[in-house]
Amino acid sequence: MIADKWSLEKDSYILFLGRIVPEKGVHYLIEAFKRLDTDKKLVIAGGASDSAEYYESIKQAATGDQRIILTGFIEGRELEELYSNAYIYVLPSDLEGMPMSLLEALAYGCCCLTSNIAECADVLCDESGMMHGVTFRHGDVNDLADKLGELLVDVGKVRKIKTGAAGYITGRYSWDKVVQATLKLYRGADK
């Protein structure tokens, strides 16, 4: 489906998937990507939400670089294919709650590169302090470009992160663990 629609093959693209709003930092990603000498594409998947002006600025920033693909809102099988076949998933946010798209990307076995804000870094870092992805200094386009460039060259590192991603995230955020943590919280509130 994604091969026919956008000429995307496995590991041929970097993926951002989320709402196209300023706090997601898509403008950083486009600027950093344009600095890279790569044949990989940058796929920006998501809708404008309530910030049509920002979405227009993203479309303008992507103009002229044939490697950048804006898909619009994605769901269903296309969403699954985009996650499953991405070389790297990038979330360059300045602000997040619990980033569901990051959890989904990890569950699909993506190598994830995120800004180092706590909401993203905490998802990637397990209890022992081991990172299950890569972070860059939020808002720092130079650092983002450097980290992207490193991952584009270090296929072994990307493969290693991908291999452990799904097991890590499904173990950390299993329903049983979430239910137990919720019950513990509620029981503590009774006191």
mmCIF file with all atom_site columns, C-alpha atoms in Angstrom:
data_model
loop_
_atom_site.group_PDB
_atom_site.id
_atom_site.type_symbol
_atom_site.label_atom_id
_atom_site.label_alt_id
_atom_site.label_comp_id
_atom_site.label_asym_id
_atom_site.label_entity_id
_atom_site.label_seq_id
_atom_site.pdbx_PDB_ins_code
_atom_site.Cartn_x
_atom_site.Cartn_y
_atom_site.Cartn_z
_atom_site.occupancy
_atom_site.B_iso_or_equiv
_atom_site.pdbx_formal_charge
_atom_site.auth_seq_id
_atom_site.auth_comp_id
_atom_site.auth_asym_id
_atom_site.auth_atom_id
_atom_site.pdbx_PDB_model_num
ATOM 1   C CA . MET A 1 1   ? 0.000  0.000  0.000  1.00 0.00 ? 1   MET A CA 1
ATOM 2   C CA . ILE A 1 2   ? 2.676  2.575  1.027  1.00 0.00 ? 2   ILE A CA 1
ATOM 3   C CA . ALA A 1 3   ? 4.916  1.334  -1.772 1.00 0.00 ? 3   ALA A CA 1
ATOM 4   C CA . ASP A 1 4   ? 2.233  2.057  -4.350 1.00 0.00 ? 4   ASP A CA 1
ATOM 5   C CA . LYS A 1 5   ? 1.034  5.311  -2.840 1.00 0.00 ? 5   LYS A CA 1
ATOM 6   C CA . TRP A 1 6   ? 4.347  7.009  -1.903 1.00 0.00 ? 6   TRP A CA 1
ATOM 7   C CA . SER A 1 7   ? 7.064  4.685  -3.307 1.00 0.00 ? 7   SER A CA 1
ATOM 8   C CA . LEU A 1 8   ? 8.174  3.752  0.215  1.00 0.00 ? 8   LEU A CA 1
ATOM 9   C CA . GLU A 1 9   ? 10.098 0.557  0.878  1.00 0.00 ? 9   GLU A CA 1
ATOM 10  C CA . LYS A 1 10  ? 11.270 -0.952 4.168  1.00 0.00 ? 10  LYS A CA 1
ATOM 11  C CA . ASP A 1 11  ? 13.957 1.194  5.843  1.00 0.00 ? 11  ASP A CA 1
ATOM 12  C CA . SER A 1 12  ? 13.840 3.796  3.062  1.00 0.00 ? 12  SER A CA 1
ATOM 13  C CA . TYR A 1 13  ? 12.429 6.614  5.213  1.00 0.00 ? 13  TYR A CA 1
ATOM 14  C CA . ILE A 1 14  ? 12.456 8.508  8.473  1.00 0.00 ? 14  ILE A CA 1
ATOM 15  C CA . LEU A 1 15  ? 8.997  8.862  10.007 1.00 0.00 ? 15  LEU A CA 1
ATOM 16  C CA . PHE A 1 16  ? 7.236  11.516 12.035 1.00 0.00 ? 16  PHE A CA 1
ATOM 17  C CA . LEU A 1 17  ? 3.664  10.613 12.903 1.00 0.00 ? 17  LEU A CA 1
ATOM 18  C CA . GLY A 1 18  ? 1.461  12.907 14.949 1.00 0.00 ? 18  GLY A CA 1
ATOM 19  C CA . ARG A 1 19  ? -0.519 16.110 14.938 1.00 0.00 ? 19  ARG A CA 1
ATOM 20  C CA . ILE A 1 20  ? 1.146  18.846 12.895 1.00 0.00 ? 20  ILE A CA 1
ATOM 21  C CA . VAL A 1 21  ? 1.215  21.529 15.590 1.00 0.00 ? 21  VAL A CA 1
ATOM 22  C CA . PRO A 1 22  ? 4.059  23.809 16.729 1.00 0.00 ? 22  PRO A CA 1
ATOM 23  C CA . GLU A 1 23  ? 4.775  21.969 19.996 1.00 0.00 ? 23  GLU A CA 1
ATOM 24  C CA . LYS A 1 24  ? 5.566  18.763 18.077 1.00 0.00 ? 24  LYS A CA 1
ATOM 25  C CA . GLY A 1 25  ? 8.648  20.431 16.559 1.00 0.00 ? 25  GLY A CA 1
ATOM 26  C CA . VAL A 1 26  ? 8.168  19.264 12.977 1.00 0.00 ? 26  VAL A CA 1
ATOM 27  C CA . HIS A 1 27  ? 9.885  22.462 11.799 1.00 0.00 ? 27  HIS A CA 1
ATOM 28  C CA . TYR A 1 28  ? 13.071 21.346 13.607 1.00 0.00 ? 28  TYR A CA 1
ATOM 29  C CA . LEU A 1 29  ? 12.917 17.979 11.887 1.00 0.00 ? 29  LEU A CA 1
ATOM 30  C CA . ILE A 1 30  ? 12.538 19.431 8.398  1.00 0.00 ? 30  ILE A CA 1
ATOM 31  C CA . GLU A 1 31  ? 15.393 21.872 8.954  1.00 0.00 ? 31  GLU A CA 1
ATOM 32  C CA . ALA A 1 32  ? 17.677 19.126 10.312 1.00 0.00 ? 32  ALA A CA 1
ATOM 33  C CA . PHE A 1 33  ? 16.721 16.669 7.558  1.00 0.00 ? 33  PHE A CA 1
ATOM 34  C CA . LYS A 1 34  ? 17.474 19.176 4.814  1.00 0.00 ? 34  LYS A CA 1
ATOM 35  C CA . ARG A 1 35  ? 21.068 19.360 6.097  1.00 0.00 ? 35  ARG A CA 1
ATOM 36  C CA . LEU A 1 36  ? 21.600 15.638 5.536  1.00 0.00 ? 36  LEU A CA 1
ATOM 37  C CA . ASP A 1 37  ? 23.016 14.046 2.435  1.00 0.00 ? 37  ASP A CA 1
ATOM 38  C CA . THR A 1 38  ? 20.801 10.979 2.263  1.00 0.00 ? 38  THR A CA 1
ATOM 39  C CA . ASP A 1 39  ? 18.661 9.101  -0.214 1.00 0.00 ? 39  ASP A CA 1
ATOM 40  C CA . LYS A 1 40  ? 16.183 8.288  2.545  1.00 0.00 ? 40  LYS A CA 1
ATOM 41  C CA . LYS A 1 41  ? 12.889 10.137 2.545  1.00 0.00 ? 41  LYS A CA 1
ATOM 42  C CA . LEU A 1 42  ? 11.261 12.032 5.381  1.00 0.00 ? 42  LEU A CA 1
ATOM 43  C CA . VAL A 1 43  ? 7.626  11.072 5.857  1.00 0.00 ? 43  VAL A CA 1
ATOM 44  C CA . ILE A 1 44  ? 5.520  13.503 7.872  1.00 0.00 ? 44  ILE A CA 1
ATOM 45  C CA . ALA A 1 45  ? 2.229  11.809 8.631  1.00 0.00 ? 45  ALA A CA 1
ATOM 46  C CA . GLY A 1 46  ? -0.555 13.618 10.414 1.00 0.00 ? 46  GLY A CA 1
ATOM 47  C CA . GLY A 1 47  ? -3.248 16.219 10.166 1.00 0.00 ? 47  GLY A CA 1
ATOM 48  C CA . ALA A 1 48  ? -3.254 19.938 10.857 1.00 0.00 ? 48  ALA A CA 1
ATOM 49  C CA . SER A 1 49  ? -5.476 19.699 13.946 1.00 0.00 ? 49  SER A CA 1
ATOM 50  C CA . ASP A 1 50  ? -6.357 23.273 14.938 1.00 0.00 ? 50  ASP A CA 1
ATOM 51  C CA . SER A 1 51  ? -3.290 25.055 13.534 1.00 0.00 ? 51  SER A CA 1
ATOM 52  C CA . ALA A 1 52  ? -3.778 25.376 9.785  1.00 0.00 ? 52  ALA A CA 1
ATOM 53  C CA . GLU A 1 53  ? -1.305 28.264 9.652  1.00 0.00 ? 53  GLU A CA 1
ATOM 54  C CA . TYR A 1 54  ? 1.465  26.080 11.116 1.00 0.00 ? 54  TYR A CA 1
ATOM 55  C CA . TYR A 1 55  ? 0.616  23.230 8.729  1.00 0.00 ? 55  TYR A CA 1
ATOM 56  C CA . GLU A 1 56  ? 0.938  25.660 5.826  1.00 0.00 ? 56  GLU A CA 1
ATOM 57  C CA . SER A 1 57  ? 4.378  26.715 7.093  1.00 0.00 ? 57  SER A CA 1
ATOM 58  C CA . ILE A 1 58  ? 5.400  23.038 7.227  1.00 0.00 ? 58  ILE A CA 1
ATOM 59  C CA . LYS A 1 59  ? 4.186  22.511 3.653  1.00 0.00 ? 59  LYS A CA 1
ATOM 60  C CA . GLN A 1 60  ? 6.169  25.577 2.601  1.00 0.00 ? 60  GLN A CA 1
ATOM 61  C CA . ALA A 1 61  ? 9.318  24.332 4.389  1.00 0.00 ? 61  ALA A CA 1
ATOM 62  C CA . ALA A 1 62  ? 9.001  20.970 2.617  1.00 0.00 ? 62  ALA A CA 1
ATOM 63  C CA . THR A 1 63  ? 8.584  22.574 -0.812 1.00 0.00 ? 63  THR A CA 1
ATOM 64  C CA . GLY A 1 64  ? 11.522 22.023 -3.095 1.00 0.00 ? 64  GLY A CA 1
ATOM 65  C CA . ASP A 1 65  ? 12.825 18.869 -1.398 1.00 0.00 ? 65  ASP A CA 1
ATOM 66  C CA . GLN A 1 66  ? 11.454 15.856 -3.245 1.00 0.00 ? 66  GLN A CA 1
ATOM 67  C CA . ARG A 1 67  ? 12.566 13.598 -0.378 1.00 0.00 ? 67  ARG A CA 1
ATOM 68  C CA . ILE A 1 68  ? 9.933  15.063 1.991  1.00 0.00 ? 68  ILE A CA 1
ATOM 69  C CA . ILE A 1 69  ? 6.469  13.515 1.845  1.00 0.00 ? 69  ILE A CA 1
ATOM 70  C CA . LEU A 1 70  ? 3.464  14.934 3.690  1.00 0.00 ? 70  LEU A CA 1
ATOM 71  C CA . THR A 1 71  ? 0.801  12.248 3.839  1.00 0.00 ? 71  THR A CA 1
ATOM 72  C CA . GLY A 1 72  ? -1.951 13.991 5.774  1.00 0.00 ? 72  GLY A CA 1
ATOM 73  C CA . PHE A 1 73  ? -3.970 12.076 8.364  1.00 0.00 ? 73  PHE A CA 1
ATOM 74  C CA . ILE A 1 74  ? -3.216 8.335  8.386  1.00 0.00 ? 74  ILE A CA 1
ATOM 75  C CA . GLU A 1 75  ? -5.024 5.414  9.990  1.00 0.00 ? 75  GLU A CA 1
ATOM 76  C CA . GLY A 1 76  ? -5.579 1.688  9.664  1.00 0.00 ? 76  GLY A CA 1
ATOM 77  C CA . ARG A 1 77  ? -3.366 -0.395 7.445  1.00 0.00 ? 77  ARG A CA 1
ATOM 78  C CA . GLU A 1 78  ? -1.379 2.586  6.121  1.00 0.00 ? 78  GLU A CA 1
ATOM 79  C CA . LEU A 1 79  ? -0.530 3.579  9.691  1.00 0.00 ? 79  LEU A CA 1
ATOM 80  C CA . GLU A 1 80  ? 0.620  0.036  10.473 1.00 0.00 ? 80  GLU A CA 1
ATOM 81  C CA . GLU A 1 81  ? 2.746  -0.087 7.322  1.00 0.00 ? 81  GLU A CA 1
ATOM 82  C CA . LEU A 1 82  ? 4.357  3.293  8.024  1.00 0.00 ? 82  LEU A CA 1
ATOM 83  C CA . TYR A 1 83  ? 5.391  2.276  11.540 1.00 0.00 ? 83  TYR A CA 1
ATOM 84  C CA . SER A 1 84  ? 6.447  -1.239 10.549 1.00 0.00 ? 84  SER A CA 1
ATOM 85  C CA . ASN A 1 85  ? 8.709  -0.170 7.704  1.00 0.00 ? 85  ASN A CA 1
ATOM 86  C CA . ALA A 1 86  ? 10.325 3.034  9.028  1.00 0.00 ? 86  ALA A CA 1
ATOM 87  C CA . TYR A 1 87  ? 14.093 3.142  9.391  1.00 0.00 ? 87  TYR A CA 1
ATOM 88  C CA . ILE A 1 88  ? 13.790 5.647  12.257 1.00 0.00 ? 88  ILE A CA 1
ATOM 89  C CA . TYR A 1 89  ? 10.820 7.217  14.019 1.00 0.00 ? 89  TYR A CA 1
ATOM 90  C CA . VAL A 1 90  ? 11.444 10.817 15.169 1.00 0.00 ? 90  VAL A CA 1
ATOM 91  C CA . LEU A 1 91  ? 9.497  12.805 17.759 1.00 0.00 ? 91  LEU A CA 1
ATOM 92  C CA . PRO A 1 92  ? 11.126 16.268 18.035 1.00 0.00 ? 92  PRO A CA 1
ATOM 93  C CA . SER A 1 93  ? 8.593  17.710 20.504 1.00 0.00 ? 93  SER A CA 1
ATOM 94  C CA . ASP A 1 94  ? 9.059  20.676 22.790 1.00 0.00 ? 94  ASP A CA 1
ATOM 95  C CA . LEU A 1 95  ? 6.044  19.646 24.853 1.00 0.00 ? 95  LEU A CA 1
ATOM 96  C CA . GLU A 1 96  ? 4.295  16.314 25.406 1.00 0.00 ? 96  GLU A CA 1
ATOM 97  C CA . GLY A 1 97  ? 2.035  14.490 27.785 1.00 0.00 ? 97  GLY A CA 1
ATOM 98  C CA . MET A 1 98  ? 2.355  10.724 27.432 1.00 0.00 ? 98  MET A CA 1
ATOM 99  C CA . PRO A 1 99  ? 3.340  10.457 23.748 1.00 0.00 ? 99  PRO A CA 1
ATOM 100 C CA . MET A 1 100 ? 1.120  7.676  22.411 1.00 0.00 ? 100 MET A CA 1
ATOM 101 C CA . SER A 1 101 ? 2.791  7.787  19.006 1.00 0.00 ? 101 SER A CA 1
ATOM 102 C CA . LEU A 1 102 ? 6.139  7.036  20.698 1.00 0.00 ? 102 LEU A CA 1
ATOM 103 C CA . LEU A 1 103 ? 4.627  4.060  22.529 1.00 0.00 ? 103 LEU A CA 1
ATOM 104 C CA . GLU A 1 104 ? 3.129  2.842  19.251 1.00 0.00 ? 104 GLU A CA 1
ATOM 105 C CA . ALA A 1 105 ? 6.397  3.304  17.357 1.00 0.00 ? 105 ALA A CA 1
ATOM 106 C CA . LEU A 1 106 ? 8.286  1.266  19.950 1.00 0.00 ? 106 LEU A CA 1
ATOM 107 C CA . ALA A 1 107 ? 5.581  -1.426 19.910 1.00 0.00 ? 107 ALA A CA 1
ATOM 108 C CA . TYR A 1 108 ? 6.039  -1.695 16.138 1.00 0.00 ? 108 TYR A CA 1
ATOM 109 C CA . GLY A 1 109 ? 9.785  -2.190 16.671 1.00 0.00 ? 109 GLY A CA 1
ATOM 110 C CA . CYS A 1 110 ? 10.986 1.241  15.542 1.00 0.00 ? 110 CYS A CA 1
ATOM 111 C CA . CYS A 1 111 ? 14.292 2.816  16.391 1.00 0.00 ? 111 CYS A CA 1
ATOM 112 C CA . CYS A 1 112 ? 13.138 6.043  18.043 1.00 0.00 ? 112 CYS A CA 1
ATOM 113 C CA . LEU A 1 113 ? 14.885 9.411  18.152 1.00 0.00 ? 113 LEU A CA 1
ATOM 114 C CA . THR A 1 114 ? 13.185 11.935 20.417 1.00 0.00 ? 114 THR A CA 1
ATOM 115 C CA . SER A 1 115 ? 13.849 15.267 22.011 1.00 0.00 ? 115 SER A CA 1
ATOM 116 C CA . ASN A 1 116 ? 15.265 14.918 25.508 1.00 0.00 ? 116 ASN A CA 1
ATOM 117 C CA . ILE A 1 117 ? 12.211 16.348 27.258 1.00 0.00 ? 117 ILE A CA 1
ATOM 118 C CA . ALA A 1 118 ? 11.294 14.222 30.266 1.00 0.00 ? 118 ALA A CA 1
ATOM 119 C CA . GLU A 1 119 ? 8.029  12.956 28.769 1.00 0.00 ? 119 GLU A CA 1
ATOM 120 C CA . CYS A 1 120 ? 9.918  11.341 25.878 1.00 0.00 ? 120 CYS A CA 1
ATOM 121 C CA . ALA A 1 121 ? 13.227 10.443 27.534 1.00 0.00 ? 121 ALA A CA 1
ATOM 122 C CA . ASP A 1 122 ? 11.418 8.740  30.423 1.00 0.00 ? 122 ASP A CA 1
ATOM 123 C CA . VAL A 1 123 ? 9.626  6.437  27.985 1.00 0.00 ? 123 VAL A CA 1
ATOM 124 C CA . LEU A 1 124 ? 12.936 5.441  26.372 1.00 0.00 ? 124 LEU A CA 1
ATOM 125 C CA . CYS A 1 125 ? 14.808 4.928  29.653 1.00 0.00 ? 125 CYS A CA 1
ATOM 126 C CA . ASP A 1 126 ? 14.156 1.810  31.712 1.00 0.00 ? 126 ASP A CA 1
ATOM 127 C CA . GLU A 1 127 ? 14.409 1.452  35.491 1.00 0.00 ? 127 GLU A CA 1
ATOM 128 C CA . SER A 1 128 ? 18.130 0.599  35.295 1.00 0.00 ? 128 SER A CA 1
ATOM 129 C CA . GLY A 1 129 ? 18.897 3.734  33.289 1.00 0.00 ? 129 GLY A CA 1
ATOM 130 C CA . MET A 1 130 ? 19.383 1.906  29.988 1.00 0.00 ? 130 MET A CA 1
ATOM 131 C CA . MET A 1 131 ? 18.157 3.845  26.947 1.00 0.00 ? 131 MET A CA 1
ATOM 132 C CA . HIS A 1 132 ? 15.980 2.070  24.381 1.00 0.00 ? 132 HIS A CA 1
ATOM 133 C CA . GLY A 1 133 ? 16.301 4.822  21.801 1.00 0.00 ? 133 GLY A CA 1
ATOM 134 C CA . VAL A 1 134 ? 18.250 8.002  21.180 1.00 0.00 ? 134 VAL A CA 1
ATOM 135 C CA . THR A 1 135 ? 17.600 11.562 22.333 1.00 0.00 ? 135 THR A CA 1
ATOM 136 C CA . PHE A 1 136 ? 18.741 14.980 21.176 1.00 0.00 ? 136 PHE A CA 1
ATOM 137 C CA . ARG A 1 137 ? 18.664 18.334 22.963 1.00 0.00 ? 137 ARG A CA 1
ATOM 138 C CA . HIS A 1 138 ? 15.137 19.673 22.411 1.00 0.00 ? 138 HIS A CA 1
ATOM 139 C CA . GLY A 1 139 ? 14.959 22.655 20.106 1.00 0.00 ? 139 GLY A CA 1
ATOM 140 C CA . ASP A 1 140 ? 18.566 22.111 18.941 1.00 0.00 ? 140 ASP A CA 1
ATOM 141 C CA . VAL A 1 141 ? 18.472 21.596 15.173 1.00 0.00 ? 141 VAL A CA 1
ATOM 142 C CA . ASN A 1 142 ? 22.231 21.004 15.020 1.00 0.00 ? 142 ASN A CA 1
ATOM 143 C CA . ASP A 1 143 ? 22.060 18.208 17.595 1.00 0.00 ? 143 ASP A CA 1
ATOM 144 C CA . LEU A 1 144 ? 19.023 16.703 15.851 1.00 0.00 ? 144 LEU A CA 1
ATOM 145 C CA . ALA A 1 145 ? 20.850 16.735 12.495 1.00 0.00 ? 145 ALA A CA 1
ATOM 146 C CA . ASP A 1 146 ? 23.927 15.177 14.120 1.00 0.00 ? 146 ASP A CA 1
ATOM 147 C CA . LYS A 1 147 ? 21.934 12.375 15.777 1.00 0.00 ? 147 LYS A CA 1
ATOM 148 C CA . LEU A 1 148 ? 19.979 11.684 12.581 1.00 0.00 ? 148 LEU A CA 1
ATOM 149 C CA . GLY A 1 149 ? 23.228 11.586 10.625 1.00 0.00 ? 149 GLY A CA 1
ATOM 150 C CA . GLU A 1 150 ? 24.771 9.155  13.115 1.00 0.00 ? 150 GLU A CA 1
ATOM 151 C CA . LEU A 1 151 ? 21.784 6.820  12.929 1.00 0.00 ? 151 LEU A CA 1
ATOM 152 C CA . LEU A 1 152 ? 21.747 6.937  9.135  1.00 0.00 ? 152 LEU A CA 1
ATOM 153 C CA . VAL A 1 153 ? 25.356 5.706  9.126  1.00 0.00 ? 153 VAL A CA 1
ATOM 154 C CA . ASP A 1 154 ? 25.191 3.264  12.070 1.00 0.00 ? 154 ASP A CA 1
ATOM 155 C CA . VAL A 1 155 ? 22.859 0.598  10.702 1.00 0.00 ? 155 VAL A CA 1
ATOM 156 C CA . GLY A 1 156 ? 24.003 -1.839 13.399 1.00 0.00 ? 156 GLY A CA 1
ATOM 157 C CA . LYS A 1 157 ? 22.911 0.483  16.204 1.00 0.00 ? 157 LYS A CA 1
ATOM 158 C CA . VAL A 1 158 ? 19.545 1.065  14.547 1.00 0.00 ? 158 VAL A CA 1
ATOM 159 C CA . ARG A 1 159 ? 19.046 -2.682 14.089 1.00 0.00 ? 159 ARG A CA 1
ATOM 160 C CA . LYS A 1 160 ? 19.954 -3.362 17.747 1.00 0.00 ? 160 LYS A CA 1
ATOM 161 C CA . ILE A 1 161 ? 17.484 -0.744 19.011 1.00 0.00 ? 161 ILE A CA 1
ATOM 162 C CA . LYS A 1 162 ? 14.760 -2.088 16.725 1.00 0.00 ? 162 LYS A CA 1
ATOM 163 C CA . THR A 1 163 ? 15.332 -5.659 17.904 1.00 0.00 ? 163 THR A CA 1
ATOM 164 C CA . GLY A 1 164 ? 14.606 -4.808 21.527 1.00 0.00 ? 164 GLY A CA 1
ATOM 165 C CA . ALA A 1 165 ? 12.019 -2.045 21.131 1.00 0.00 ? 165 ALA A CA 1
ATOM 166 C CA . ALA A 1 166 ? 8.757  -4.006 21.079 1.00 0.00 ? 166 ALA A CA 1
ATOM 167 C CA . GLY A 1 167 ? 9.685  -6.350 23.928 1.00 0.00 ? 167 GLY A CA 1
ATOM 168 C CA . TYR A 1 168 ? 10.878 -3.466 26.070 1.00 0.00 ? 168 TYR A CA 1
ATOM 169 C CA . ILE A 1 169 ? 7.800  -1.284 25.662 1.00 0.00 ? 169 ILE A CA 1
ATOM 170 C CA . THR A 1 170 ? 5.197  -4.043 25.882 1.00 0.00 ? 170 THR A CA 1
ATOM 171 C CA . GLY A 1 171 ? 6.894  -5.338 29.036 1.00 0.00 ? 171 GLY A CA 1
ATOM 172 C CA . ARG A 1 172 ? 7.100  -1.915 30.624 1.00 0.00 ? 172 ARG A CA 1
ATOM 173 C CA . TYR A 1 173 ? 3.554  -0.835 29.779 1.00 0.00 ? 173 TYR A CA 1
ATOM 174 C CA . SER A 1 174 ? 1.695  -4.148 29.992 1.00 0.00 ? 174 SER A CA 1
ATOM 175 C CA . TRP A 1 175 ? -1.939 -3.987 31.079 1.00 0.00 ? 175 TRP A CA 1
ATOM 176 C CA . ASP A 1 176 ? -1.113 -5.948 34.225 1.00 0.00 ? 176 ASP A CA 1
ATOM 177 C CA . LYS A 1 177 ? 1.526  -3.421 35.296 1.00 0.00 ? 177 LYS A CA 1
ATOM 178 C CA . VAL A 1 178 ? -0.707 -0.456 34.504 1.00 0.00 ? 178 VAL A CA 1
ATOM 179 C CA . VAL A 1 179 ? -3.625 -1.952 36.454 1.00 0.00 ? 179 VAL A CA 1
ATOM 180 C CA . GLN A 1 180 ? -1.401 -2.739 39.456 1.00 0.00 ? 180 GLN A CA 1
ATOM 181 C CA . ALA A 1 181 ? 0.082  0.792  39.449 1.00 0.00 ? 181 ALA A CA 1
ATOM 182 C CA . THR A 1 182 ? -3.405 2.310  39.195 1.00 0.00 ? 182 THR A CA 1
ATOM 183 C CA . LEU A 1 183 ? -4.717 0.188  42.073 1.00 0.00 ? 183 LEU A CA 1
ATOM 184 C CA . LYS A 1 184 ? -1.706 1.144  44.187 1.00 0.00 ? 184 LYS A CA 1
ATOM 185 C CA . LEU A 1 185 ? -2.359 4.812  43.477 1.00 0.00 ? 185 LEU A CA 1
ATOM 186 C CA . TYR A 1 186 ? -6.040 4.534  44.385 1.00 0.00 ? 186 TYR A CA 1
ATOM 187 C CA . ARG A 1 187 ? -5.299 2.587  47.549 1.00 0.00 ? 187 ARG A CA 1
ATOM 188 C CA . GLY A 1 188 ? -2.811 5.259  48.589 1.00 0.00 ? 188 GLY A CA 1
ATOM 189 C CA . ALA A 1 189 ? -5.440 7.976  48.053 1.00 0.00 ? 189 ALA A CA 1
ATOM 190 C CA . ASP A 1 190 ? -7.729 6.304  50.636 1.00 0.00 ? 190 ASP A CA 1
ATOM 191 C CA . LYS A 1 191 ? -5.292 7.039  53.451 1.00 0.00 ? 191 LYS A CA 1
#
